[in-house]
Amino acid sequence: MTKEQIKSIIDQMTLEEKISFCSGHDAWHAESLARLGVPEIMMCDGPHGLRKRDRNEKGEAYTVKATCFPPACAMANSWDPSLAERVGKTIGEECRAEQVSILLGPGMNIKRSPTCGRNFEYYSEDPYLSGKISSAFIKGVQGEGVAACAKHFFVNNQETRRFSTSANLSQRALHEIYLPSFEMAVREAGVATVMHSYNRVNGKYAGEDKEMVTDLLRGKWGFDGYVMSDWNAISDRVAAYKAGTDVEMPPSNGIRDREVLEAYKNGEITMEEIDNSVANVLGVIFRHLPAEKKGTFSPDEHHLAAAKAAEECMVLLKNDGVLPFESGKPLAVIGGFAKKPRFQGGGSSHVEPLRVDDITEYLNAENGIEVTYADGYDASHNTSAELIAEAVNAAKTCGRAVIFAGMPDSYETEGRDRRHMKLPPAHNELIKAVCEACDKVAVVLMAGSPNELPWVNEAPAILHAYLGGQALGGAVARIVFGKVNPSGKLAETHPVRFEDNPAYLNFAGDGDECFYGEDIYVGYRWYDTRKMDVMFPFGHGLSYTEFEYTSIKVEGRTVTVTVKNIGDRAGKEVVQLYLSACPHPVISGFVGESSFGFKRPEKWLVGFEKVELAAGEEKAVAFELCDRAFSVYDAKIKDFRVIDGDYTVSAAASSRDIRLTAVIGIEADRSIPVITKNTVFEDLFYDKRYPKRVVDELVKALIPAAGADNGEGLDFEAMRDQNRFVLRQKITSIKCGRSIDELVEKANADIREHYANN
Ligand code: BGC
């Protein structure tokens, strides 16, 4: 549908129709207008499967069954955008089959605290990884003609007081950590809809922030779909409208439509503002019309796709050589999760799965002989002397055991944050007892977030299945018996203690105010900069083979890393690329090494690639680094800015397993710099755009005692003490008879001349 056609529809709508068009028809449908040929489209939750609410013949509500894929917490561990795209495509197919036009996902909020109740719906603590995986997922969904929805925009990192809390954070943290996933969803994946979040940000409700919803999202990033509210998020419909929130979901029975009408009559809202929103909605509707009739898909094929995804997402955290298990020998299988696994979280994303693997069946099949099962804990996740004795006996008799443990449903659900990072005490007790009695034990964890593991040193092997979706059973069995070589890597740090996490002191706020005191230091940016011990670092994950990083080469901004599989079986390695700012020559010693007055984390992720390698095979992976990799967000200019200088680029197997490094020098900023009397000496010394001769001359005039010129200019290192001053503060020492303004003017003229000639 062309812009003109949309305009012609709008021209035929009454004001009341336009206003009512900007709220849903009901909880799951956009408004339609049969008179003008605007059909009704349906939107449904997901995101890791279709959650379509429907009614049966008796009028009773139910959820249509669908394939349940691994939720975002697991998908991110794949570090494989092409996999995320395939999963998105498969879910898109199910949406088409069910005539659904909008899938309400993915959720792409950053995991600020390991205890956020909705972490299982989110991808990572790192914005780049989160953005790459979620964008790929969006491309997959939208490739099927179904609109995706980037949610929850923005800074929605806790469930506590989610309708009233304010996330209070710096502009740097906002733009460097919490917004990039959304930006990628718009710029790289062209996401069709955005859902704003419940919370406030720096005091303002997310959907009422014009600077974000209109100026940034639409204006700067180029979003051209429609923005809807989260369900019942609207506080002030008129304010939200004016900020750029196009649609209220679900509708308010006309109550807020009347408020909007009133606001129009009072001149608070213009017809243009209303028309813009209607046009945004119509654009999405006509681009994502539902399939004409219901379709079908193959549940078997989709189950296989879910199994494949699960295999790529599980992370082998530890292996003292017990895994993979050999087939055909007795095996004790312990823990109720083996029979009734945890494979997704609770709340609006809960998918009604088409089927769920019984893990024991798959273990039997892979093992070739039947396994011995023991409950270990009861349905309420309590244990007893008898249950433990039964488990210990099974492990002793079989000589090897796999224990299934993790967080019960009640621990991980929308609407509630956890107060700790513990597993149920019964699970810990059981694992300790079995590990004491048997030395060939593998623990399989099922949880969407990190936990404290008091038995981590005693367990010989730990496989983290995260929440693996409906087909996790086969995936677990194939990894445990070595049919599949594990290749997942952690998308979040697993700290040693709850108290270590960056948000610990501030989460989840004082009343309705939550201070993001850790600032840009989220996840490994915090643990690594503070050089803290962690249990398992970001990016960590073992394989049954070994990889050697054989070379790193830098050419311009292209970094090429070569990796070799030096083991005896095929496997996949996730090559990670991090940057660190080289210690600044003048100002070193601050946290994160300050450059230009900006602090930098010890390292940050700028690239990754999952490479498949046969035994003995070697491959080169090239990474192209763009400006953003070297940038900080400068609140003064309200934009990102490349910081010139030298950077260490590290090829790594995890954030704590750096294999190779090289130096890359960046000189990107070619603008002509300007000096003012309030320029800080530090900036003058650091910013390579200032011609050294000009700086030397100015400094000498202002600080007559400045160090000797060694032929290459003044020794700035010797002048560290001056770094805290701005130029005008040296006014009293000017001996040359010129005023500070004259000196500055002369310096700027010299700079301009320098650039004119160079
Ligand atoms: C959740 C959204 C969800 C919506 C519709 C809200 O409570 O925050 O993520 O899409 O409900 O179910």
GROMACS .gro file of N, CA and C in nm, residues 66 113 121 151 160 163 202 208 242 249 262 335 413 459 478 480 490 514 534 593 651 658 667 702 711 747 750:
model
   81
   66ALA      N    1   0.186  -2.483   2.031
   66ALA     CA    2   0.288  -2.441   1.934
   66ALA      C    3   0.422  -2.500   1.975
  113SER      N    4   2.074  -0.725   3.654
  113SER     CA    5   2.093  -0.801   3.778
  113SER      C    6   2.059  -0.947   3.750
  121GLU      N    7   1.372  -1.418   2.962
  121GLU     CA    8   1.316  -1.367   2.836
  121GLU      C    9   1.415  -1.278   2.763
  151LYS      N   10   1.078  -0.527   2.230
  151LYS     CA   11   1.025  -0.486   2.361
  151LYS      C   12   1.130  -0.511   2.467
  160THR      N   13   1.011  -0.564   3.997
  160THR     CA   14   0.967  -0.497   4.119
  160THR      C   15   0.911  -0.359   4.084
  163PHE      N   16   0.539  -0.092   3.726
  163PHE     CA   17   0.453   0.013   3.671
  163PHE      C   18   0.488   0.153   3.720
  202ASN      N   19   1.459   0.797   3.423
  202ASN     CA   20   1.496   0.930   3.474
  202ASN      C   21   1.370   1.014   3.500
  208GLU      N   22   0.616   0.819   2.732
  208GLU     CA   23   0.584   0.963   2.728
  208GLU      C   24   0.708   1.046   2.698
  242LYS      N   25   0.148   1.240   2.241
  242LYS     CA   26   0.233   1.350   2.197
  242LYS      C   27   0.380   1.309   2.186
  249MET      N   28  -0.245  -0.042   2.426
  249MET     CA   29  -0.289  -0.182   2.433
  249MET      C   30  -0.310  -0.220   2.579
  262GLU      N   31  -1.101   1.519   2.383
  262GLU     CA   32  -1.103   1.643   2.463
  262GLU      C   33  -0.975   1.723   2.438
  335GLY      N   34   1.687  -3.693   3.982
  335GLY     CA   35   1.624  -3.560   3.986
  335GLY      C   36   1.497  -3.553   3.901
  413THR      N   37   0.968  -1.612   3.695
  413THR     CA   38   0.844  -1.576   3.629
  413THR      C   39   0.832  -1.426   3.616
  459ALA      N   40   3.156  -3.114   4.196
  459ALA     CA   41   3.093  -3.178   4.080
  459ALA      C   42   3.195  -3.191   3.967
  478ARG      N   43   2.214  -3.624   2.376
  478ARG     CA   44   2.318  -3.631   2.272
  478ARG      C   45   2.447  -3.564   2.318
  480VAL      N   46   2.543  -3.535   2.646
  480VAL     CA   47   2.599  -3.617   2.754
  480VAL      C   48   2.672  -3.739   2.698
  490LEU      N   49   2.852  -1.883   2.749
  490LEU     CA   50   2.766  -1.801   2.835
  490LEU      C   51   2.747  -1.660   2.780
  514CYS      N   52   1.508   0.383   4.121
  514CYS     CA   53   1.618   0.287   4.117
  514CYS      C   54   1.739   0.351   4.051
  534VAL      N   55   3.529  -1.467   3.930
  534VAL     CA   56   3.391  -1.504   3.893
  534VAL      C   57   3.385  -1.656   3.888
  593GLU      N   58   4.119   0.326   3.298
  593GLU     CA   59   4.206   0.414   3.220
  593GLU      C   60   4.124   0.519   3.148
  651ALA      N   61   4.162  -1.145   2.070
  651ALA     CA   62   4.084  -1.261   2.023
  651ALA      C   63   4.076  -1.355   2.141
  658ILE      N   64   4.184  -1.476   2.709
  658ILE     CA   65   4.236  -1.402   2.594
  658ILE      C   66   4.347  -1.485   2.532
  667GLU      N   67   4.238   0.684   1.418
  667GLU     CA   68   4.236   0.828   1.397
  667GLU      C   69   4.117   0.855   1.307
  702LEU      N   70   5.112   3.004   2.879
  702LEU     CA   71   5.030   2.997   3.000
  702LEU      C   72   5.108   2.947   3.120
  711GLY      N   73   6.275   1.897   2.136
  711GLY     CA   74   6.285   1.887   1.990
  711GLY      C   75   6.158   1.825   1.933
  747ALA      N   76   4.569   3.068   1.897
  747ALA     CA   77   4.582   2.922   1.886
  747ALA      C   78   4.482   2.868   1.783
  750ASP      N   79   4.596   2.945   1.438
  750ASP     CA   80   4.707   2.855   1.399
  750ASP      C   81   4.655   2.717   1.362
   0.00000   0.00000   0.00000
